[in-house]
Amino acid sequence: MKKFFAAMMLLCLLMTGCGGSGGEKKSAEPTELHVAAAASLTDAMKELATIYEAENPGVKLVFNFGSSGALQQAIENGGETDLFFSAAQKQMDALEKSGNLADGTRKNLLRNEVVLIVPKVDAKDIKIFEDMTKAEIQHVALGEPKGVPVGQYSEEILTKLGILDAVKSKAVYGSDVRQVLSWVETGDADCGIVYATDAAVSDKVNVVAIAPADTHKPVIYPAAVIKDTKNFDAAKKFLDFVSSDAAKKVFEKYGFKVVG
């Protein structure tokens, strides 16, 4: 009987040793980095993610694209975010003031321009910003100025040119710059104000005017790691990557100007 129990115990130990691992050691799950980024960065960020994940198989980038104002609010409300890329300083300033940024990680990353676009098909006679006040122009697509940076820049431009009130009566407001672009592409708006980089990725619109630099604040894109991140080292590494020469080439491909 003792020999029987000893044999059974040996068998159990052998089964535990072989069966516990299934014969293979499971690889660790990749670290997920949650990146909140302005909608105008969509194309560049997706390409950068492909490059970065290939070089860093232990990291998976999860993006939340939208207006900088909406992303700011989501971060302030505790939404899971490791890094934030804003299309304006205003939203980043607010997060810094509320203590949501990791110390020493904020940096100015990119520069952009603001442009006036029209549909490529059936475009009306619009050549300068002031043409938006013409009677035949019925719908002007703008970003919602409270939370969409391109909308804030648009109001600055229109105010400087003295045509804000005239254009407001025709305005349709988009929730982010890509919605503004879409309305012009489809002809639902006679014209719209977007970033140069958004116009560059569309084959359905033409740029008819570039906003003079003295009509609005510089369009600077700041980036930072969020203070409550659980993946600080991985987030900082990706932030360093987007400042590299390799990333610079991708940003420039989409029409951005790299700061510094």
mmCIF file of C-alpha atoms in Angstrom:
data_model
loop_
_atom_site.group_PDB
_atom_site.id
_atom_site.type_symbol
_atom_site.label_atom_id
_atom_site.label_comp_id
_atom_site.label_asym_id
_atom_site.label_seq_id
_atom_site.Cartn_x
_atom_site.Cartn_y
_atom_site.Cartn_z
ATOM 1 C CA MET A 1 0.000 0.000 0.000
ATOM 2 C CA LYS A 2 2.837 2.404 0.816
ATOM 3 C CA LYS A 3 4.409 1.671 -2.552
ATOM 4 C CA PHE A 4 1.068 2.448 -4.255
ATOM 5 C CA PHE A 5 0.731 5.873 -2.565
ATOM 6 C CA ALA A 6 4.360 6.709 -3.333
ATOM 7 C CA ALA A 7 3.797 5.868 -7.009
ATOM 8 C CA MET A 8 0.647 8.010 -7.135
ATOM 9 C CA MET A 9 2.434 10.986 -5.573
ATOM 10 C CA LEU A 10 5.278 10.670 -8.089
ATOM 11 C CA LEU A 11 2.748 10.565 -10.944
ATOM 12 C CA CYS A 12 1.006 13.706 -9.654
ATOM 13 C CA LEU A 13 4.297 15.563 -9.418
ATOM 14 C CA LEU A 14 5.205 14.589 -12.967
ATOM 15 C CA MET A 15 1.801 15.697 -14.268
ATOM 16 C CA THR A 16 2.058 19.028 -12.429
ATOM 17 C CA GLY A 17 5.545 19.677 -13.809
ATOM 18 C CA CYS A 18 4.562 18.946 -17.412
ATOM 19 C CA GLY A 19 0.999 20.238 -17.521
ATOM 20 C CA GLY A 20 1.442 23.543 -15.733
ATOM 21 C CA SER A 21 3.219 25.289 -18.590
ATOM 22 C CA GLY A 22 1.551 23.477 -21.478
ATOM 23 C CA GLY A 23 5.025 22.737 -22.815
ATOM 24 C CA GLU A 24 5.540 26.429 -23.777
ATOM 25 C CA LYS A 25 6.198 29.626 -21.915
ATOM 26 C CA LYS A 26 3.562 32.253 -22.704
ATOM 27 C CA SER A 27 4.887 35.605 -23.902
ATOM 28 C CA ALA A 28 4.022 38.692 -21.873
ATOM 29 C CA GLU A 29 1.125 40.847 -23.024
ATOM 30 C CA PRO A 30 2.284 44.061 -24.741
ATOM 31 C CA THR A 31 2.138 47.327 -22.834
ATOM 32 C CA GLU A 32 -0.789 49.402 -24.079
ATOM 33 C CA LEU A 33 -0.106 53.117 -24.390
ATOM 34 C CA HIS A 34 -3.260 55.227 -24.614
ATOM 35 C CA VAL A 35 -2.553 58.306 -26.724
ATOM 36 C CA ALA A 36 -4.990 61.229 -26.965
ATOM 37 C CA ALA A 37 -4.187 63.190 -30.120
ATOM 38 C CA ALA A 38 -5.717 66.071 -32.056
ATOM 39 C CA ALA A 39 -7.744 64.892 -35.054
ATOM 40 C CA SER A 40 -5.388 66.659 -37.459
ATOM 41 C CA LEU A 41 -2.631 64.247 -36.390
ATOM 42 C CA THR A 42 -4.574 61.120 -37.399
ATOM 43 C CA ASP A 43 -2.670 60.151 -40.552
ATOM 44 C CA ALA A 44 0.812 60.961 -39.267
ATOM 45 C CA MET A 45 0.239 59.200 -35.947
ATOM 46 C CA LYS A 46 -1.075 56.024 -37.573
ATOM 47 C CA GLU A 47 2.030 55.802 -39.750
ATOM 48 C CA LEU A 48 4.297 56.485 -36.788
ATOM 49 C CA ALA A 49 2.517 53.767 -34.804
ATOM 50 C CA THR A 50 3.275 51.202 -37.501
ATOM 51 C CA ILE A 51 6.968 52.092 -37.391
ATOM 52 C CA TYR A 52 7.178 52.240 -33.607
ATOM 53 C CA GLU A 53 5.336 48.986 -32.920
ATOM 54 C CA ALA A 54 7.536 47.151 -35.424
ATOM 55 C CA GLU A 55 10.629 48.377 -33.573
ATOM 56 C CA ASN A 56 9.053 47.880 -30.132
ATOM 57 C CA PRO A 57 6.953 44.680 -30.227
ATOM 58 C CA GLY A 58 6.309 44.954 -26.485
ATOM 59 C CA VAL A 59 4.215 48.099 -26.983
ATOM 60 C CA LYS A 60 0.759 48.587 -28.505
ATOM 61 C CA LEU A 61 -0.422 52.139 -29.234
ATOM 62 C CA VAL A 62 -4.123 52.834 -28.698
ATOM 63 C CA PHE A 63 -5.248 56.200 -30.103
ATOM 64 C CA ASN A 64 -8.130 58.467 -29.227
ATOM 65 C CA PHE A 65 -8.400 61.133 -31.936
ATOM 66 C CA GLY A 66 -10.669 64.142 -31.512
ATOM 67 C CA SER A 67 -10.817 67.843 -30.816
ATOM 68 C CA SER A 68 -8.175 68.997 -28.337
ATOM 69 C CA GLY A 69 -10.883 70.471 -26.099
ATOM 70 C CA ALA A 70 -12.809 67.201 -25.866
ATOM 71 C CA LEU A 71 -9.608 65.264 -25.194
ATOM 72 C CA GLN A 72 -8.612 67.732 -22.481
ATOM 73 C CA GLN A 73 -11.962 67.232 -20.756
ATOM 74 C CA ALA A 74 -11.673 63.452 -20.985
ATOM 75 C CA ILE A 75 -8.255 63.577 -19.310
ATOM 76 C CA GLU A 76 -9.541 65.891 -16.571
ATOM 77 C CA ASN A 77 -12.437 63.490 -15.985
ATOM 78 C CA GLY A 78 -10.066 60.582 -15.430
ATOM 79 C CA GLY A 79 -10.107 58.974 -18.860
ATOM 80 C CA GLU A 80 -7.282 56.474 -19.380
ATOM 81 C CA THR A 81 -4.532 58.449 -21.126
ATOM 82 C CA ASP A 82 -0.747 58.127 -21.090
ATOM 83 C CA LEU A 83 0.149 60.920 -23.533
ATOM 84 C CA PHE A 84 -1.591 63.982 -24.956
ATOM 85 C CA PHE A 85 -0.860 65.694 -28.276
ATOM 86 C CA SER A 86 -2.781 68.969 -28.568
ATOM 87 C CA ALA A 87 -3.322 71.221 -31.599
ATOM 88 C CA ALA A 88 -3.043 74.335 -29.424
ATOM 89 C CA GLN A 89 -1.390 75.601 -26.261
ATOM 90 C CA LYS A 90 -4.700 76.497 -24.586
ATOM 91 C CA GLN A 91 -5.722 72.928 -23.776
ATOM 92 C CA MET A 92 -2.238 71.915 -22.659
ATOM 93 C CA ASP A 93 -1.993 75.039 -20.484
ATOM 94 C CA ALA A 94 -5.259 74.052 -18.775
ATOM 95 C CA LEU A 95 -3.988 70.542 -18.038
ATOM 96 C CA GLU A 96 -0.727 71.879 -16.695
ATOM 97 C CA LYS A 97 -2.587 74.316 -14.445
ATOM 98 C CA SER A 98 -4.787 71.520 -13.084
ATOM 99 C CA GLY A 99 -1.743 69.345 -12.349
ATOM 100 C CA ASN A 100 -2.425 66.679 -14.960
ATOM 101 C CA LEU A 101 0.965 66.723 -16.715
ATOM 102 C CA ALA A 102 4.026 64.739 -15.672
ATOM 103 C CA ASP A 103 6.732 67.182 -14.615
ATOM 104 C CA GLY A 104 9.330 68.019 -17.223
ATOM 105 C CA THR A 105 7.698 66.157 -20.119
ATOM 106 C CA ARG A 106 5.869 68.976 -21.911
ATOM 107 C CA LYS A 107 7.422 70.036 -25.210
ATOM 108 C CA ASN A 108 6.436 71.994 -28.318
ATOM 109 C CA LEU A 109 6.492 69.472 -31.147
ATOM 110 C CA LEU A 110 4.985 70.789 -34.405
ATOM 111 C CA ARG A 111 3.862 73.840 -36.333
ATOM 112 C CA ASN A 112 0.974 74.148 -38.803
ATOM 113 C CA GLU A 113 -0.799 76.701 -40.986
ATOM 114 C CA VAL A 114 -4.464 77.664 -41.285
ATOM 115 C CA VAL A 115 -5.980 77.652 -44.768
ATOM 116 C CA LEU A 116 -9.247 78.372 -46.577
ATOM 117 C CA ILE A 117 -10.502 75.474 -48.703
ATOM 118 C CA VAL A 118 -13.241 74.938 -51.294
ATOM 119 C CA PRO A 119 -14.631 71.778 -52.923
ATOM 120 C CA LYS A 120 -12.729 70.638 -56.001
ATOM 121 C CA VAL A 121 -16.046 70.091 -57.789
ATOM 122 C CA ASP A 122 -18.579 72.921 -58.257
ATOM 123 C CA ALA A 123 -16.481 75.426 -56.334
ATOM 124 C CA LYS A 124 -17.849 78.944 -56.054
ATOM 125 C CA ASP A 125 -15.781 82.050 -56.738
ATOM 126 C CA ILE A 126 -13.741 82.226 -53.542
ATOM 127 C CA LYS A 127 -10.140 83.385 -53.685
ATOM 128 C CA ILE A 128 -9.559 85.183 -50.372
ATOM 129 C CA PHE A 129 -11.027 84.984 -46.859
ATOM 130 C CA GLU A 130 -13.114 88.111 -47.431
ATOM 131 C CA ASP A 131 -14.971 86.299 -50.246
ATOM 132 C CA MET A 132 -16.815 84.300 -47.581
ATOM 133 C CA THR A 133 -19.047 87.338 -47.072
ATOM 134 C CA LYS A 134 -20.415 87.201 -50.642
ATOM 135 C CA ALA A 135 -24.182 86.736 -50.904
ATOM 136 C CA GLU A 136 -23.868 83.501 -52.921
ATOM 137 C CA ILE A 137 -21.832 81.851 -50.146
ATOM 138 C CA GLN A 138 -24.401 80.175 -47.927
ATOM 139 C CA HIS A 139 -22.529 77.675 -45.740
ATOM 140 C CA VAL A 140 -19.094 78.152 -44.200
ATOM 141 C CA ALA A 141 -17.632 75.204 -42.265
ATOM 142 C CA LEU A 142 -15.728 76.130 -39.104
ATOM 143 C CA GLY A 143 -14.499 74.294 -36.047
ATOM 144 C CA GLU A 144 -16.574 74.810 -32.907
ATOM 145 C CA PRO A 145 -14.563 77.616 -31.245
ATOM 146 C CA LYS A 146 -14.977 76.595 -27.585
ATOM 147 C CA GLY A 147 -13.191 73.258 -27.843
ATOM 148 C CA VAL A 148 -11.761 72.931 -31.349
ATOM 149 C CA PRO A 149 -8.448 74.777 -31.830
ATOM 150 C CA VAL A 150 -8.937 75.339 -35.572
ATOM 151 C CA GLY A 151 -12.223 77.041 -34.675
ATOM 152 C CA GLN A 152 -10.400 79.280 -32.219
ATOM 153 C CA TYR A 153 -7.799 80.206 -34.844
ATOM 154 C CA SER A 154 -10.610 80.800 -37.366
ATOM 155 C CA GLU A 155 -12.340 83.297 -35.086
ATOM 156 C CA GLU A 156 -9.051 85.110 -34.523
ATOM 157 C CA ILE A 157 -8.534 85.371 -38.296
ATOM 158 C CA LEU A 158 -12.080 86.507 -39.044
ATOM 159 C CA THR A 159 -11.964 89.046 -36.226
ATOM 160 C CA LYS A 160 -8.664 90.453 -37.462
ATOM 161 C CA LEU A 161 -10.103 90.754 -40.984
ATOM 162 C CA GLY A 162 -13.266 92.413 -39.637
ATOM 163 C CA ILE A 163 -15.662 89.828 -41.093
ATOM 164 C CA LEU A 164 -16.522 87.622 -38.098
ATOM 165 C CA ASP A 165 -20.149 88.743 -37.721
ATOM 166 C CA ALA A 166 -20.830 88.416 -41.463
ATOM 167 C CA VAL A 167 -19.403 84.892 -41.574
ATOM 168 C CA LYS A 168 -21.036 83.727 -38.320
ATOM 169 C CA SER A 169 -24.476 84.010 -39.891
ATOM 170 C CA LYS A 170 -23.439 81.370 -42.456
ATOM 171 C CA ALA A 171 -21.351 79.161 -40.188
ATOM 172 C CA VAL A 172 -21.845 75.458 -39.574
ATOM 173 C CA TYR A 173 -19.681 74.206 -36.704
ATOM 174 C CA GLY A 174 -17.829 70.894 -36.724
ATOM 175 C CA SER A 175 -16.834 68.858 -33.669
ATOM 176 C CA ASP A 176 -13.258 68.605 -34.974
ATOM 177 C CA VAL A 177 -11.200 69.679 -37.969
ATOM 178 C CA ARG A 178 -11.846 66.446 -39.889
ATOM 179 C CA GLN A 179 -15.586 67.066 -39.798
ATOM 180 C CA VAL A 180 -14.997 70.544 -41.233
ATOM 181 C CA LEU A 181 -12.900 68.985 -43.989
ATOM 182 C CA SER A 182 -15.583 66.371 -44.714
ATOM 183 C CA TRP A 183 -18.327 68.978 -45.151
ATOM 184 C CA VAL A 184 -16.270 70.833 -47.735
ATOM 185 C CA GLU A 185 -15.304 67.604 -49.519
ATOM 186 C CA THR A 186 -18.958 66.645 -49.958
ATOM 187 C CA GLY A 187 -20.080 70.148 -50.940
ATOM 188 C CA ASP A 188 -22.296 70.473 -47.871
ATOM 189 C CA ALA A 189 -20.309 73.644 -47.202
ATOM 190 C CA ASP A 190 -19.205 76.170 -49.824
ATOM 191 C CA CYS A 191 -15.871 76.599 -48.055
ATOM 192 C CA GLY A 192 -14.167 75.942 -44.752
ATOM 193 C CA ILE A 193 -11.163 76.750 -42.606
ATOM 194 C CA VAL A 194 -8.827 73.879 -41.734
ATOM 195 C CA TYR A 195 -5.143 73.201 -41.212
ATOM 196 C CA ALA A 196 -2.840 72.956 -44.206
ATOM 197 C CA THR A 197 -2.073 69.352 -43.253
ATOM 198 C CA ASP A 198 -5.736 68.326 -43.404
ATOM 199 C CA ALA A 199 -6.169 69.885 -46.829
ATOM 200 C CA ALA A 200 -3.030 68.063 -47.989
ATOM 201 C CA VAL A 201 -4.451 64.584 -47.295
ATOM 202 C CA SER A 202 -7.622 65.228 -49.325
ATOM 203 C CA ASP A 203 -7.954 65.020 -53.108
ATOM 204 C CA LYS A 204 -11.436 66.550 -52.951
ATOM 205 C CA VAL A 205 -10.581 70.113 -51.905
ATOM 206 C CA ASN A 206 -8.440 72.994 -53.100
ATOM 207 C CA VAL A 207 -6.603 75.504 -50.932
ATOM 208 C CA VAL A 208 -7.457 79.031 -52.099
ATOM 209 C CA ALA A 209 -5.822 81.099 -49.350
ATOM 210 C CA ILE A 210 -3.383 80.803 -46.451
ATOM 211 C CA ALA A 211 -4.139 82.876 -43.364
ATOM 212 C CA PRO A 212 -1.514 85.598 -42.846
ATOM 213 C CA ALA A 213 0.637 84.880 -39.802
ATOM 214 C CA ASP A 214 -0.347 88.170 -38.145
ATOM 215 C CA THR A 215 -4.054 87.255 -38.116
ATOM 216 C CA HIS A 216 -3.816 84.494 -35.496
ATOM 217 C CA LYS A 217 -1.640 82.999 -32.788
ATOM 218 C CA PRO A 218 1.064 80.606 -34.007
ATOM 219 C CA VAL A 219 -0.339 77.104 -34.536
ATOM 220 C CA ILE A 220 1.909 75.106 -32.206
ATOM 221 C CA TYR A 221 1.278 71.479 -31.225
ATOM 222 C CA PRO A 222 2.520 70.692 -27.696
ATOM 223 C CA ALA A 223 2.842 67.162 -26.312
ATOM 224 C CA ALA A 224 3.255 65.748 -22.811
ATOM 225 C CA VAL A 225 3.043 62.622 -20.670
ATOM 226 C CA ILE A 226 0.012 62.543 -18.369
ATOM 227 C CA LYS A 227 0.839 62.525 -14.655
ATOM 228 C CA ASP A 228 -1.392 59.558 -13.741
ATOM 229 C CA THR A 229 0.111 57.233 -16.352
ATOM 230 C CA LYS A 230 0.985 53.760 -15.108
ATOM 231 C CA ASN A 231 3.505 53.400 -17.932
ATOM 232 C CA PHE A 232 5.732 56.447 -17.493
ATOM 233 C CA ASP A 233 8.914 54.964 -18.964
ATOM 234 C CA ALA A 234 7.130 53.573 -22.028
ATOM 235 C CA ALA A 235 5.218 56.844 -22.529
ATOM 236 C CA LYS A 236 8.395 58.910 -22.238
ATOM 237 C CA LYS A 237 10.138 56.637 -24.732
ATOM 238 C CA PHE A 238 7.376 57.160 -27.307
ATOM 239 C CA LEU A 239 7.460 60.910 -26.692
ATOM 240 C CA ASP A 240 11.208 60.838 -27.370
ATOM 241 C CA PHE A 241 10.557 58.827 -30.552
ATOM 242 C CA VAL A 242 8.160 61.406 -32.017
ATOM 243 C CA SER A 243 10.944 63.968 -31.655
ATOM 244 C CA SER A 244 13.448 61.792 -33.540
ATOM 245 C CA ASP A 245 14.732 62.283 -37.085
ATOM 246 C CA ALA A 246 12.707 59.281 -38.280
ATOM 247 C CA ALA A 247 9.470 60.778 -36.924
ATOM 248 C CA LYS A 248 10.392 64.189 -38.324
ATOM 249 C CA LYS A 249 10.371 62.756 -41.843
ATOM 250 C CA VAL A 250 6.875 61.352 -41.323
ATOM 251 C CA PHE A 251 5.494 64.608 -39.936
ATOM 252 C CA GLU A 252 7.023 66.582 -42.798
ATOM 253 C CA LYS A 253 5.526 64.123 -45.276
ATOM 254 C CA TYR A 254 2.086 65.193 -44.017
ATOM 255 C CA GLY A 255 2.927 68.898 -44.170
ATOM 256 C CA PHE A 256 3.823 69.597 -40.546
ATOM 257 C CA LYS A 257 6.820 71.714 -39.636
ATOM 258 C CA VAL A 258 8.852 70.265 -36.776
ATOM 259 C CA VAL A 259 9.725 72.714 -34.008
ATOM 260 C CA GLY A 260 13.425 72.960 -33.217
#
